PDB file of C-alpha atoms in Angstrom:
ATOM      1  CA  UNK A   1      59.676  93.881 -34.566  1.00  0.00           C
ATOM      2  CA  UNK A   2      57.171  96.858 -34.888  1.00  0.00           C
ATOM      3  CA  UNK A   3      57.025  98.571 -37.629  1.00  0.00           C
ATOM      4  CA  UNK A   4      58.211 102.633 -37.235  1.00  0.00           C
ATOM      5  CA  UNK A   5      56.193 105.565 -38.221  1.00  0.00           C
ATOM      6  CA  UNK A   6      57.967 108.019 -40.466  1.00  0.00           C
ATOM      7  CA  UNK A   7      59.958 110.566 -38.576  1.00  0.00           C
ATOM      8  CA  UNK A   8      60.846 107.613 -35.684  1.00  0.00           C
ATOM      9  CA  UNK A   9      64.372 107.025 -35.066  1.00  0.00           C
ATOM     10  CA  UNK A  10      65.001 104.040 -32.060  1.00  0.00           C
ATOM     11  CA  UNK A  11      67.048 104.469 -29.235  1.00  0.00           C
ATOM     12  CA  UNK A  12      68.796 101.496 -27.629  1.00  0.00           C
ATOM     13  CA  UNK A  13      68.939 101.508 -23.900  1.00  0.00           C
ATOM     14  CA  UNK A  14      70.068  98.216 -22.209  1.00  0.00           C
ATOM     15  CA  UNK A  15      68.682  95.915 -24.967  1.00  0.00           C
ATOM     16  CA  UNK A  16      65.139  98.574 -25.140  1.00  0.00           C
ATOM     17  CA  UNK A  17      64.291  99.239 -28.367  1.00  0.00           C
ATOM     18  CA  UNK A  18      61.875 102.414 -27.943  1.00  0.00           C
ATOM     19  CA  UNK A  19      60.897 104.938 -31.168  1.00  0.00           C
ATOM     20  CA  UNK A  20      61.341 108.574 -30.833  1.00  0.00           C
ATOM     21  CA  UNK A  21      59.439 111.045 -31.882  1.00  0.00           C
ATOM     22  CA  UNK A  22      60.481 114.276 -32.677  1.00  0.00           C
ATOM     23  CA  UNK A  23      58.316 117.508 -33.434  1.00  0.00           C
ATOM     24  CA  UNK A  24      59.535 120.108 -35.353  1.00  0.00           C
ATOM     25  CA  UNK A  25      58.873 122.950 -32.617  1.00  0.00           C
ATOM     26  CA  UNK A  26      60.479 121.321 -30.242  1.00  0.00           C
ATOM     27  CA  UNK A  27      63.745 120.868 -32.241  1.00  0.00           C
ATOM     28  CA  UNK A  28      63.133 124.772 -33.326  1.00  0.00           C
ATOM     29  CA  UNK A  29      62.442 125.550 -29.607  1.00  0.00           C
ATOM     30  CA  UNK A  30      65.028 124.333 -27.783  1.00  0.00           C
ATOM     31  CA  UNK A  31      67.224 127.474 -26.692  1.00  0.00           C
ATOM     32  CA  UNK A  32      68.367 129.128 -24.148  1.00  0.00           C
ATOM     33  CA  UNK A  33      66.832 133.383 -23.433  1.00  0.00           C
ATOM     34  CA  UNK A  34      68.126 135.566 -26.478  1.00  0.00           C
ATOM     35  CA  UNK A  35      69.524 138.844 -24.158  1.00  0.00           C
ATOM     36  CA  UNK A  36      69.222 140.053 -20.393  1.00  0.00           C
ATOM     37  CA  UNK A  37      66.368 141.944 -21.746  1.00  0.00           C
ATOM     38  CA  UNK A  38      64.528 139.342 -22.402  1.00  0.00           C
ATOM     39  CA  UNK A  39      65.536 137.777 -19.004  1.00  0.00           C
ATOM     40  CA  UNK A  40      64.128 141.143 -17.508  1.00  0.00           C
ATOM     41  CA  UNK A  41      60.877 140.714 -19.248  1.00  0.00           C
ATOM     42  CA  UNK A  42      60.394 136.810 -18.363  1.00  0.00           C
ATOM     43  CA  UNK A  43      60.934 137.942 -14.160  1.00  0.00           C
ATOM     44  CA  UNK A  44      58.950 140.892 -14.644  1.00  0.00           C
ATOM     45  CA  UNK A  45      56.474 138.063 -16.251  1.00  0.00           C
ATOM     46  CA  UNK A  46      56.965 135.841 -13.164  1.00  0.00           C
ATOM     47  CA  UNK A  47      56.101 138.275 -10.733  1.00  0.00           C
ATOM     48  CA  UNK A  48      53.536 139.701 -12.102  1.00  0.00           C
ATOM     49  CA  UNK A  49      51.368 136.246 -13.233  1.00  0.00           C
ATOM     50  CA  UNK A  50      48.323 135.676 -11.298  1.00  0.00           C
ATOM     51  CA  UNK A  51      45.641 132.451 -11.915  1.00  0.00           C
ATOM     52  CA  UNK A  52      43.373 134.917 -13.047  1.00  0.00           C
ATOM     53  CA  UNK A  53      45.599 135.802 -16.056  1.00  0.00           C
ATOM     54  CA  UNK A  54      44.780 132.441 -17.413  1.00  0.00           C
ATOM     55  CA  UNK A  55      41.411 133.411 -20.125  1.00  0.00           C
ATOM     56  CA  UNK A  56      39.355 130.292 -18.897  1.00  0.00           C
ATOM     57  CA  UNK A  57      37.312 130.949 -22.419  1.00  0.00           C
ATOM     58  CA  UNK A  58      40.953 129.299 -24.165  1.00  0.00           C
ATOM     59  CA  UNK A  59      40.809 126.512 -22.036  1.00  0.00           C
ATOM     60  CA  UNK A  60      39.043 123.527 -22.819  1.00  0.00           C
ATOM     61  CA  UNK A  61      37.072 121.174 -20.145  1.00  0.00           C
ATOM     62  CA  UNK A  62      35.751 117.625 -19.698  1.00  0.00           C
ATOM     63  CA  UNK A  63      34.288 115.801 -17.203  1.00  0.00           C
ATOM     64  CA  UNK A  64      34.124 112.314 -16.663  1.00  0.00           C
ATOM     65  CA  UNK A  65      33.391 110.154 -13.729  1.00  0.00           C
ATOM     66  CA  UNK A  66      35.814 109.883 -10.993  1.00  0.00           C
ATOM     67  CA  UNK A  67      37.591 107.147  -9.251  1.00  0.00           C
ATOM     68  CA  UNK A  68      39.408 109.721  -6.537  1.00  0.00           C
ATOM     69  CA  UNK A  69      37.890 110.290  -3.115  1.00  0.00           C
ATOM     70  CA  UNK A  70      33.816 110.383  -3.250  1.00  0.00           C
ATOM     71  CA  UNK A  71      32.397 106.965  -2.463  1.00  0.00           C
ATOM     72  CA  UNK A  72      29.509 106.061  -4.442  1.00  0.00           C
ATOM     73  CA  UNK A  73      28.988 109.921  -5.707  1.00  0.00           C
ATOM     74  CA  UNK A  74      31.858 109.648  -7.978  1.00  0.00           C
ATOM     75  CA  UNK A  75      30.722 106.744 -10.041  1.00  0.00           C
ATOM     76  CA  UNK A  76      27.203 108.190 -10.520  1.00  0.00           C
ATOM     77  CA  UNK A  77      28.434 112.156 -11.228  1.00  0.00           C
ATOM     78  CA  UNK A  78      31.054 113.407 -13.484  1.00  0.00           C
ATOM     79  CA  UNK A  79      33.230 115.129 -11.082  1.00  0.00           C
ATOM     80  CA  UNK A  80      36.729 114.519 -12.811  1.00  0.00           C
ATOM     81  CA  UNK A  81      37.672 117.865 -14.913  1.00  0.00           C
ATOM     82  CA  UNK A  82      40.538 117.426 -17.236  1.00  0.00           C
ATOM     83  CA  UNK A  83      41.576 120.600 -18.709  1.00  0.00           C
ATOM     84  CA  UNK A  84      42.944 121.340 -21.868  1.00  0.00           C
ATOM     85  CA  UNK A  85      44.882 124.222 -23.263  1.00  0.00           C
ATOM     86  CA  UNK A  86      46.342 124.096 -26.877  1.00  0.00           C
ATOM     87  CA  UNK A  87      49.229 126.664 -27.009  1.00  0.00           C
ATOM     88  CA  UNK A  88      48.940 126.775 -30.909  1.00  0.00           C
ATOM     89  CA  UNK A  89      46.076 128.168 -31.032  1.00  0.00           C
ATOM     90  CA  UNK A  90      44.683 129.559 -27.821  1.00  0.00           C
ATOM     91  CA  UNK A  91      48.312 130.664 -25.868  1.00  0.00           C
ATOM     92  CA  UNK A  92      47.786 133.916 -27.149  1.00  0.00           C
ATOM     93  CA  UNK A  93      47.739 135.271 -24.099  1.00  0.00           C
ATOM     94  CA  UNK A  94      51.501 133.755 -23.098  1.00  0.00           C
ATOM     95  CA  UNK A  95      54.251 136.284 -24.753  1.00  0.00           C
ATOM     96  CA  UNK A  96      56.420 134.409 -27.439  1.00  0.00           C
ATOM     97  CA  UNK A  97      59.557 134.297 -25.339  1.00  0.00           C
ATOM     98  CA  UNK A  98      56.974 132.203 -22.278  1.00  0.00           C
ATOM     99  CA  UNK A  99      55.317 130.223 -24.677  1.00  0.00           C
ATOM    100  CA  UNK A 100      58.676 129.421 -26.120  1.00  0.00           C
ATOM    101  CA  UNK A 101      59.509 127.890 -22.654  1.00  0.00           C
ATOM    102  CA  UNK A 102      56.618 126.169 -21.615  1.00  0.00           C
ATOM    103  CA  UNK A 103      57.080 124.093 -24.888  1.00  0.00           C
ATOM    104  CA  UNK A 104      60.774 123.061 -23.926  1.00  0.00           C
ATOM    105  CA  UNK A 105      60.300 122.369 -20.207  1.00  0.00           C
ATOM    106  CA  UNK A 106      56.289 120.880 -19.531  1.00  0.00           C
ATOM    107  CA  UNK A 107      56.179 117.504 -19.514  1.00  0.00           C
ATOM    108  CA  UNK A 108      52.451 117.607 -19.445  1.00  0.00           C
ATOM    109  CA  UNK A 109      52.630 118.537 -23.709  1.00  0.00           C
ATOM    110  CA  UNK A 110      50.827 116.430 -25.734  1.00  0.00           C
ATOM    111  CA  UNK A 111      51.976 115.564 -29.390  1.00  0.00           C
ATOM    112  CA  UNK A 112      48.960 117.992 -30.659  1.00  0.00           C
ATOM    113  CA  UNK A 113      50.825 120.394 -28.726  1.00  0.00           C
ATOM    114  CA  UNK A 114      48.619 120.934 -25.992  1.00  0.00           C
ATOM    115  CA  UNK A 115      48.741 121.190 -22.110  1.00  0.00           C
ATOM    116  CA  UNK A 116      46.301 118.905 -20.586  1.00  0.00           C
ATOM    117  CA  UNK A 117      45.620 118.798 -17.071  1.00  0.00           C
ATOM    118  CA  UNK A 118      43.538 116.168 -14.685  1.00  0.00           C
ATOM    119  CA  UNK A 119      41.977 116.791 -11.034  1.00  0.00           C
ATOM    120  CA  UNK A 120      39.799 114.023  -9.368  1.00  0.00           C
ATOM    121  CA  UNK A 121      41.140 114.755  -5.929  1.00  0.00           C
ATOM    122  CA  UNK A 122      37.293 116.135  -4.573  1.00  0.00           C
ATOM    123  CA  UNK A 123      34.070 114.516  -5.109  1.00  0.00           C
ATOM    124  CA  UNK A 124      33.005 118.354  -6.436  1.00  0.00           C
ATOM    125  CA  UNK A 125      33.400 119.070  -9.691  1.00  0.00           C
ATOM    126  CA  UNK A 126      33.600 122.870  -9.208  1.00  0.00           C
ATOM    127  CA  UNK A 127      36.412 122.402  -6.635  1.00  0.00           C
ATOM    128  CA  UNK A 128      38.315 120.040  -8.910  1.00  0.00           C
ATOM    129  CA  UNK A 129      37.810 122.604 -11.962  1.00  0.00           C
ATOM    130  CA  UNK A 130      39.356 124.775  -9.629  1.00  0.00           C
ATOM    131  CA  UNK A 131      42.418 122.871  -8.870  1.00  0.00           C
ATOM    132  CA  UNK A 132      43.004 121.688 -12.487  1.00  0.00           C
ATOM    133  CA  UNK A 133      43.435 125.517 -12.905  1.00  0.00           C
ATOM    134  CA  UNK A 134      46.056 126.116  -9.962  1.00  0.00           C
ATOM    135  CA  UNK A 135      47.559 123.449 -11.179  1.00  0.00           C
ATOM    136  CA  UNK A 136      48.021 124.785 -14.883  1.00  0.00           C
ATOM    137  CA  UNK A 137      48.850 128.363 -13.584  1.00  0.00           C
ATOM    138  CA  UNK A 138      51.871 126.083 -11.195  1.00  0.00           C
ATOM    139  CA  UNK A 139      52.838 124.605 -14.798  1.00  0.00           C
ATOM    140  CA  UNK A 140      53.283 127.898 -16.657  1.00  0.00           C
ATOM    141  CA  UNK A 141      54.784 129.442 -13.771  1.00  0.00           C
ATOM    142  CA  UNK A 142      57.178 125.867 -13.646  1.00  0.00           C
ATOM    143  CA  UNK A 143      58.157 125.920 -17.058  1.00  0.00           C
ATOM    144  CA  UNK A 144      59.477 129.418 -17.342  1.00  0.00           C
ATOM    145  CA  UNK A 145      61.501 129.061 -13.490  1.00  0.00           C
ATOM    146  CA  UNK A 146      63.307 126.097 -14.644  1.00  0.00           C
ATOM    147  CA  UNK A 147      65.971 128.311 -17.278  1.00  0.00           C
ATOM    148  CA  UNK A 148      65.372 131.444 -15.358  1.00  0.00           C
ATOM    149  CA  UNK A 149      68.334 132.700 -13.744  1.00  0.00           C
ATOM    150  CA  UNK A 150      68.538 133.690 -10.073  1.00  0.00           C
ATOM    151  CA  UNK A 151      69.162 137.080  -9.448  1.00  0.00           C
ATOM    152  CA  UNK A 152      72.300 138.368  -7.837  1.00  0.00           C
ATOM    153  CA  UNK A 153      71.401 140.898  -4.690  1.00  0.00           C
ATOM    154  CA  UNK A 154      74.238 143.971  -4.421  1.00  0.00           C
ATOM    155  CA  UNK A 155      74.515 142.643  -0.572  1.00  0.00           C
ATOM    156  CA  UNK A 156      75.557 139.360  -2.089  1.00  0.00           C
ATOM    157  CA  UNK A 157      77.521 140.673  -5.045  1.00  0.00           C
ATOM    158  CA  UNK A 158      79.371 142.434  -2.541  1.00  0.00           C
ATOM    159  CA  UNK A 159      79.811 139.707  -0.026  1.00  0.00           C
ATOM    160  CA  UNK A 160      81.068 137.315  -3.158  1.00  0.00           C
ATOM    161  CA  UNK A 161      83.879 140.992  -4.302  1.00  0.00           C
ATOM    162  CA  UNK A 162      84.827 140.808  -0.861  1.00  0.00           C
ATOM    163  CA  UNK A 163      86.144 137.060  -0.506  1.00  0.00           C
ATOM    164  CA  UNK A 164      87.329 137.815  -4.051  1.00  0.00           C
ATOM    165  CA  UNK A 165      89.717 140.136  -2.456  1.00  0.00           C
ATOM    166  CA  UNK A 166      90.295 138.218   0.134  1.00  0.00           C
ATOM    167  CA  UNK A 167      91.562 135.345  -1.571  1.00  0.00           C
ATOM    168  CA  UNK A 168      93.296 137.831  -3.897  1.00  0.00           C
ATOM    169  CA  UNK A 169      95.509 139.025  -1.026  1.00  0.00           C
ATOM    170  CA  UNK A 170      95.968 135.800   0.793  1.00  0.00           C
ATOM    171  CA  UNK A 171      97.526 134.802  -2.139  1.00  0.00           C
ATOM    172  CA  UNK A 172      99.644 137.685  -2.597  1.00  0.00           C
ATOM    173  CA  UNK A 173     100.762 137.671   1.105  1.00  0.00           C
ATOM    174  CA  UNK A 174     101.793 133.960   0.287  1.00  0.00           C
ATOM    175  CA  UNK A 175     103.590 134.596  -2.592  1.00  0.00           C
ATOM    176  CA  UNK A 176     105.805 137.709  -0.977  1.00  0.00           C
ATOM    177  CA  UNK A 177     106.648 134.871   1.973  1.00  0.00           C
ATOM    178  CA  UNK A 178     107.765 132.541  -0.773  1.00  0.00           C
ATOM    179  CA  UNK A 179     109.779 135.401  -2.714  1.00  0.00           C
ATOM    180  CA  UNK A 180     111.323 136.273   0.660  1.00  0.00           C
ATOM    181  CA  UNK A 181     112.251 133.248   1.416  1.00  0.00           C
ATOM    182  CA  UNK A 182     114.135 132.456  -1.872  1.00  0.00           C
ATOM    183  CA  UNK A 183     115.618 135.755  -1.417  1.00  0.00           C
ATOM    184  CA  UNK A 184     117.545 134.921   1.569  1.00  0.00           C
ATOM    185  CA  UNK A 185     118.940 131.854   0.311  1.00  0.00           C
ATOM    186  CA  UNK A 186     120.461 134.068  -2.479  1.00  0.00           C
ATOM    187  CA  UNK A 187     122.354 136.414  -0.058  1.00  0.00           C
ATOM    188  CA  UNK A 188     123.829 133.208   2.363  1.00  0.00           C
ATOM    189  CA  UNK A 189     126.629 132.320  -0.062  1.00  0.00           C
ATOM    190  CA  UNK A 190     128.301 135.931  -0.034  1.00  0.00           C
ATOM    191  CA  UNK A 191     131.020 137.185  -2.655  1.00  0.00           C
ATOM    192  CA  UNK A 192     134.521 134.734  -2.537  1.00  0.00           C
TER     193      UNK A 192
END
């Protein structure tokens, strides 16, 4: 048997033996949002998040040579860009409530706790620089969706009172029948 790192506990799953590694900001991260304020911000956050919010000078790229689409370009060029971002240091531009998020929700987090992103689907390396990008601005925007609640309309909060009430009489009108009912067997025996 291997021998475990310090900080490894094993899991057994159907006779797997696998070590787990826990960091401590993800143990300190894991939470749900603190108020409806904050809830407020994170949609306001959402909707207002472009690609081009994303400082490209915090990002960090490589390229390397390809084995997507390309032919015989690829293995002469470097047209693979893998992208990295390390939220420790550089996510200053993510608010502290986001940043909290993305570190409970992307599975694309390194150990170093960093984002790191690879595009080889173009044989040009500006076009897959491009798409490694979209692809972390889809991530951020990913990670903070996923515990985000929907938002109730006042049509559909309505709608929802309505059957509410509904139900609420339905019920009522059922209950009277029943009452009724038991009522009249009360009366049939008479006074002897």
């Amino acid at each position: 048997m291997r021998k475990l790192l310090k900080g490894a506990s094993l899991t057994v799953r159907s006779s797997i033996i696998t070590p787990k590694f826990y960091s401590s900001w993800r143990e300190e991260t894991f939470s749900k949002w603190k108020d409806d304020e904050e809830i407020a911000k994170a949609r306001e956050w959402v909707n207002s998040f472009k690609e081009s919010d994303i400082p490209r000078k915090n990002c960090v790229l490589t390229f390397a040579a390809s084995s997507g689409p390309g032919g015989q370009n690829v293995n002469k060029l470097s047209t693979k860009a893998t992208l990295h971002l390390d939220l420790a240091s550089k996510g200053d531009f993510l608010p502290p409530y986001i940043l909290r998020k993305v570190r409970e929700n992307s599975r694309h987090l390194t150990k170093k706790d960093e984002i790191v992103v690879q595009c080889d689907e173009s044989r040009k390396q500006s076009d897959n620089t491009e798409h490694a990008f979209h692809r972390l601005y889809t991530i951020l925007k990913a990670c903070v969706e996923h515990d985000l609640p929907g938002e109730t309309s006042p049509e559909k909060h309505k709608h929802v009172k309505d059957l509410q009430n509904a139900e609420r009489m339905q019920r009522m009108k059922i209950k009277n029948m029943q009452k009724s009912k038991k009522d009249s067997r009360r009366n049939k025996g008479g006074d002897l």
